[in-house]
Short mmCIF file of C-alpha atoms in Angstrom, two decimals:
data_model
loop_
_atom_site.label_atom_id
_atom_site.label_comp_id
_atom_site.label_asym_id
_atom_site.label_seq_id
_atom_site.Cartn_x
_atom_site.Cartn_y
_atom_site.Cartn_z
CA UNK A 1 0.00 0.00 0.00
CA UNK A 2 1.42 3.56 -0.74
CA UNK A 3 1.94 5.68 1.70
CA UNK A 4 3.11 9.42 2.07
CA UNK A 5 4.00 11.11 5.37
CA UNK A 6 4.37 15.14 5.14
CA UNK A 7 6.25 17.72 7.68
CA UNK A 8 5.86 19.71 9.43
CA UNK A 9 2.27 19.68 9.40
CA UNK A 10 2.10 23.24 10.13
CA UNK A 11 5.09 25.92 9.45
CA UNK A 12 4.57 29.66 10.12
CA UNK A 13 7.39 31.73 8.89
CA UNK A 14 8.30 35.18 8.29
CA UNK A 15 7.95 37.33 4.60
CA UNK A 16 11.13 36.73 3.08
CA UNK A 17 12.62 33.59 5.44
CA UNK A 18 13.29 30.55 3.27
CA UNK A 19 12.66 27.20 4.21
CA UNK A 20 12.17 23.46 3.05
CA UNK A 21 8.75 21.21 3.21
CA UNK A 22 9.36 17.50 3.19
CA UNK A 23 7.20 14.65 1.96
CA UNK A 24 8.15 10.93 2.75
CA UNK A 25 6.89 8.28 0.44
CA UNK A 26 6.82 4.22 -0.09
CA UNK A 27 5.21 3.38 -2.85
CA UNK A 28 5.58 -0.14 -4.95
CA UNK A 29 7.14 1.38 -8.44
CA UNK A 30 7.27 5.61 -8.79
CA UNK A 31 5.26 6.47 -11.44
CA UNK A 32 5.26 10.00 -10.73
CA UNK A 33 4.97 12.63 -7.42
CA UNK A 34 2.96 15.49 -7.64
CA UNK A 35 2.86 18.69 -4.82
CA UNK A 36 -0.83 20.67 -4.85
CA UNK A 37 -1.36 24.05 -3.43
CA UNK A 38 -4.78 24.32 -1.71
CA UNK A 39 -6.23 27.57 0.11
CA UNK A 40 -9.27 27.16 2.18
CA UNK A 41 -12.42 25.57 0.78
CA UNK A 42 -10.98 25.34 -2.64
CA UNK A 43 -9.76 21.82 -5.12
CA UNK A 44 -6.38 21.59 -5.08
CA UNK A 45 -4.19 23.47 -7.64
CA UNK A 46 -1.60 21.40 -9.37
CA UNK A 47 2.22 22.89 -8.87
CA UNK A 48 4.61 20.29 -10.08
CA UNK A 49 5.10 16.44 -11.12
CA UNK A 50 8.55 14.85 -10.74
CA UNK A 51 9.09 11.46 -12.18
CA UNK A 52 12.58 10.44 -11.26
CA UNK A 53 15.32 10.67 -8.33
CA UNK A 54 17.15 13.70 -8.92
CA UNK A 55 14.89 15.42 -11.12
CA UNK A 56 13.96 19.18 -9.88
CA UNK A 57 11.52 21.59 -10.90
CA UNK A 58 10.69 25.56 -10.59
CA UNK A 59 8.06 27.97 -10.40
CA UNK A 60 8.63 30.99 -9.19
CA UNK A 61 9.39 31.21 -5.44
CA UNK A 62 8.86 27.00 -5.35
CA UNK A 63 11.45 24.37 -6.33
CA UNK A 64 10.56 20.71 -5.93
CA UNK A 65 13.35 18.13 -5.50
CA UNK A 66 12.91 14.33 -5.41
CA UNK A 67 14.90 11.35 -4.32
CA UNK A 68 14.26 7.70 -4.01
CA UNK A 69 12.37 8.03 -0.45
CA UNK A 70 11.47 11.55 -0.50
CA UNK A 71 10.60 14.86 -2.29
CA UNK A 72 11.40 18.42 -0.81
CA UNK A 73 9.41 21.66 -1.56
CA UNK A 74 11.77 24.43 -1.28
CA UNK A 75 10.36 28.33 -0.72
CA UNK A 76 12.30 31.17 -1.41
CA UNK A 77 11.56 34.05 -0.38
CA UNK A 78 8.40 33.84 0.63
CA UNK A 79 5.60 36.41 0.42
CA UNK A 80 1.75 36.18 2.47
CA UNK A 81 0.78 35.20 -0.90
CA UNK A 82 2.18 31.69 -0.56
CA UNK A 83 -0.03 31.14 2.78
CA UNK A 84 -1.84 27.61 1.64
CA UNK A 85 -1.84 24.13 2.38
CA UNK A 86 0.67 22.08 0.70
CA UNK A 87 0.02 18.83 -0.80
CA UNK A 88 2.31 15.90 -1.57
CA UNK A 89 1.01 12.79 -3.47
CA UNK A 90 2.29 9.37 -5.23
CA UNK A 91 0.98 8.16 -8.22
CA UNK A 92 2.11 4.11 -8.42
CA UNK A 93 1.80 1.11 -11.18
CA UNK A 94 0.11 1.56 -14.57
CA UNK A 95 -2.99 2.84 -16.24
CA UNK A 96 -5.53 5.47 -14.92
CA UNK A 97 -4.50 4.40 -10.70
CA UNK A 98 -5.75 7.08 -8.15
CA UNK A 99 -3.05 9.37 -6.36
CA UNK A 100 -2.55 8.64 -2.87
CA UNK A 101 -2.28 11.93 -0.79
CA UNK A 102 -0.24 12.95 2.36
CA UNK A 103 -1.89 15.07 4.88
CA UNK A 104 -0.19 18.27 3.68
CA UNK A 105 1.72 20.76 5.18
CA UNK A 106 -0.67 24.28 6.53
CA UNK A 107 2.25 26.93 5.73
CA UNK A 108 1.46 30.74 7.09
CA UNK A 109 3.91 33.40 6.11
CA UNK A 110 3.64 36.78 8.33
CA UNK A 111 4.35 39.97 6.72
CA UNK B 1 -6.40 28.48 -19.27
CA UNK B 2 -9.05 25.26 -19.61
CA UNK B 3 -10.36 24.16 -16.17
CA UNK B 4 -12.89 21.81 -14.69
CA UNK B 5 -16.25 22.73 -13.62
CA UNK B 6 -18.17 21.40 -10.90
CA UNK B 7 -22.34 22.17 -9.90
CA UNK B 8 -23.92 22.45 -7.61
CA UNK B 9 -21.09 24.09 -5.09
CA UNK B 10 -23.09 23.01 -2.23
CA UNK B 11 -25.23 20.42 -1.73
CA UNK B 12 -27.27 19.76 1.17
CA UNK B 13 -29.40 16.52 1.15
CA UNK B 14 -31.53 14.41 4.29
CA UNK B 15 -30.07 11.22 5.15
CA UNK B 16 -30.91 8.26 2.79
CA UNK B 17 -31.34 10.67 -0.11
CA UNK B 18 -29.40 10.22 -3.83
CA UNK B 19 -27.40 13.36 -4.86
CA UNK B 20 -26.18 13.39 -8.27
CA UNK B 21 -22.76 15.79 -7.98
CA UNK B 22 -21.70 17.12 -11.86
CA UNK B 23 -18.86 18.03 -13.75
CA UNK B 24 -17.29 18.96 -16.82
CA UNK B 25 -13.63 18.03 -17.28
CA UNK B 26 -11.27 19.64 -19.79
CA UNK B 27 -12.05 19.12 -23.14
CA UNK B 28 -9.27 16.70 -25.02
CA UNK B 29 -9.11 15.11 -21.50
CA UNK B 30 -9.38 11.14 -21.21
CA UNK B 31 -9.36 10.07 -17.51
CA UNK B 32 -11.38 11.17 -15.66
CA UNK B 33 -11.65 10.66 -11.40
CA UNK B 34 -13.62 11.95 -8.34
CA UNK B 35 -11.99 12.29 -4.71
CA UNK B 36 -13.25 13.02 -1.70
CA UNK B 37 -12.02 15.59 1.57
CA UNK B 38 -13.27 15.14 4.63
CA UNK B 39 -13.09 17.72 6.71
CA UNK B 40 -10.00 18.38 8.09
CA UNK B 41 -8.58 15.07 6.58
CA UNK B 42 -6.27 14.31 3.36
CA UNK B 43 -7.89 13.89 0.06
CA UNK B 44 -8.71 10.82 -0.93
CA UNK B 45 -9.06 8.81 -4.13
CA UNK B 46 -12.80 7.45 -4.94
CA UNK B 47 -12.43 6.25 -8.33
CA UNK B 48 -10.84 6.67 -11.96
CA UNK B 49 -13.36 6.36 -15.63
CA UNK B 50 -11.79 6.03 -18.68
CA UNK B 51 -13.38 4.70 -22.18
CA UNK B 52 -16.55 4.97 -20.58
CA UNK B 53 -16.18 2.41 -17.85
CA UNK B 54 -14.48 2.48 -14.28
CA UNK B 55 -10.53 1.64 -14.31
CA UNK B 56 -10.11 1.56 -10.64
CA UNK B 57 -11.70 2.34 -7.57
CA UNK B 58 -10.80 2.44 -3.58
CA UNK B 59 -12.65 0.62 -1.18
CA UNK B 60 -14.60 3.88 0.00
CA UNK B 61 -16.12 3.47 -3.71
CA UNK B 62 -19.24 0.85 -2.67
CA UNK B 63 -22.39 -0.01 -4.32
CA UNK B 64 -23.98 2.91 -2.81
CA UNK B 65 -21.83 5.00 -5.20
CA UNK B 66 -21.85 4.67 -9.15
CA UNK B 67 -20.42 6.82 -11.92
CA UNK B 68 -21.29 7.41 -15.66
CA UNK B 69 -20.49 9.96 -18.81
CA UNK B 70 -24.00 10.24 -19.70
CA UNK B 71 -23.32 12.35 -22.54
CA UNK B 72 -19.52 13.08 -23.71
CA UNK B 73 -19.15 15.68 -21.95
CA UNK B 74 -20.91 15.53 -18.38
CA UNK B 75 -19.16 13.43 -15.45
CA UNK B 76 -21.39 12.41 -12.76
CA UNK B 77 -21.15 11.08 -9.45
CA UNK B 78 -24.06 9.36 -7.84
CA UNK B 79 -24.79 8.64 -4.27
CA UNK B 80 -27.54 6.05 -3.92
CA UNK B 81 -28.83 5.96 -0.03
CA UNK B 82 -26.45 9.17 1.73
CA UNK B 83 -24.94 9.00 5.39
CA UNK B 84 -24.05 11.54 7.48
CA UNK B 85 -20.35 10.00 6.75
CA UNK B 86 -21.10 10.93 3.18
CA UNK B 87 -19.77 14.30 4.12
CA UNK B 88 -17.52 15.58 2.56
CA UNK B 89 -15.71 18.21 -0.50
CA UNK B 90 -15.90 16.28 -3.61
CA UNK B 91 -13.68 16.79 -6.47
CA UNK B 92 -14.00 15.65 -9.87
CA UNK B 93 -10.29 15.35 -11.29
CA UNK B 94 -9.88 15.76 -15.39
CA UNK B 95 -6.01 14.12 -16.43
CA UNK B 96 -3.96 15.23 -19.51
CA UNK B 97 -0.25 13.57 -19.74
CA UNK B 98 0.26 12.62 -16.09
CA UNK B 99 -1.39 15.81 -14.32
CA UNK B 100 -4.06 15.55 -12.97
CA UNK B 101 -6.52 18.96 -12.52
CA UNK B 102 -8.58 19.25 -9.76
CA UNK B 103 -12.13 20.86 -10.20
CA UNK B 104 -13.10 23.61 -7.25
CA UNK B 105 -15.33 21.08 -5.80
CA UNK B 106 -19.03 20.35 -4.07
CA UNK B 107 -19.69 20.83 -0.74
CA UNK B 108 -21.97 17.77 0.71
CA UNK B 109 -23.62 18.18 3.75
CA UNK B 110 -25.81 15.48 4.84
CA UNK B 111 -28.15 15.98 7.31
#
């Protein structure tokens, strides 16, 4: 069974302080792991897929990094703005399978 | 920017009640899935449609849940006999390459 573990489950940081969110995962064959932004009462907004162990990936103030056990979401920077919910999930085996979801990290930036 | 529609927004239904929720997926789009959020909890996988039949489905996915593409374009969600467990945010999911865009959701409230 796939499983993905996220931390902190809560971060609050100051406008402008960098830091790292980290998503665990065990999954039976990687077929691809995908981080989601999600502000209150909303779907989930799709940020970035990663697909192999060293692969990394930018937008704007985000950069996603993946290894064999676990991905990192790096912030730069950071402005109120980026105050969401970040979500980490595993997509496993073949065809059209489900994504499996980690809890998600609730990140508040101050100004 | 194509994006995935979802009606009603909130739904609020008695106990033992069907609710049909709706959606329209992005157009080109060929897998199609609906997920569920209970409040407070991670998102969770309910069940992936593609070629007009179901490819895979969790074991929250029973008999008192079905799916269908009535009409090419429409994907629905049914919910035969609702619990008060029922609720939940549901999201209907439309999947080009390997991402996989999440619709803004219905709220179900069962009373």
């Amino acid at each position: 069974e796939d499983q993905v573990t996220q931390s902190p489950e809560a971060l609050r940081l100051q406008e402008g302080e960098s830091s790292s969110l980290n998503c665990s995962y065990t999954v039976s064959g990687l077929r691809g792991l995908f981080w989601y932004r999600q502000d209150p009462g909303k779907g989930p907004e799709f940020l970035f897929t990663l697909y192999s162990a060293g692969e990394e990936k930018e937008k704007e103030r985000l950069k996603a990094t993946l290894t064999k056990k676990e991905s990192f979401l790096h912030i730069t920077a950071p402005k109120p703005e980026d105050s969401a919910t970040y979500l980490c999930a595993v997509s496993s085996g073949g065809g059209a399978d489900g994504l499996t979801f980690g809890k998600g990290t609730h990140l508040i930036i101050q100004p | 920017e194509p994006e995935v529609t979802q009606t009603p927004s909130h739904q609020v239904t008695q106990m033992g009640q069907e609710v049909i929720l709706r959606c329209v997926p992005i157009s080109n789009h060929l897998y199609f899935y609906w997920y569920r959020q209970i409040l407070g909890q991670k998102v969770e996988f309910l069940v992936s449609f593609y070629n007009n039949e179901i490819s895979e489905k969790s074991e929250i996915f029973d008999d008192q849940f079905s799916v269908e593409r009535p009409d090419g374009s429409n994907f629905t969600l049914k919910i035969r006999s609702t619990k008060l467990e029922d609720s939940a945010m549901y999201f209907c999911v439309s999947r080009g390459n390997n991402e996989q865009f999440f619709g803004p959701g219905t709220r179900l409230t069962v009373l």
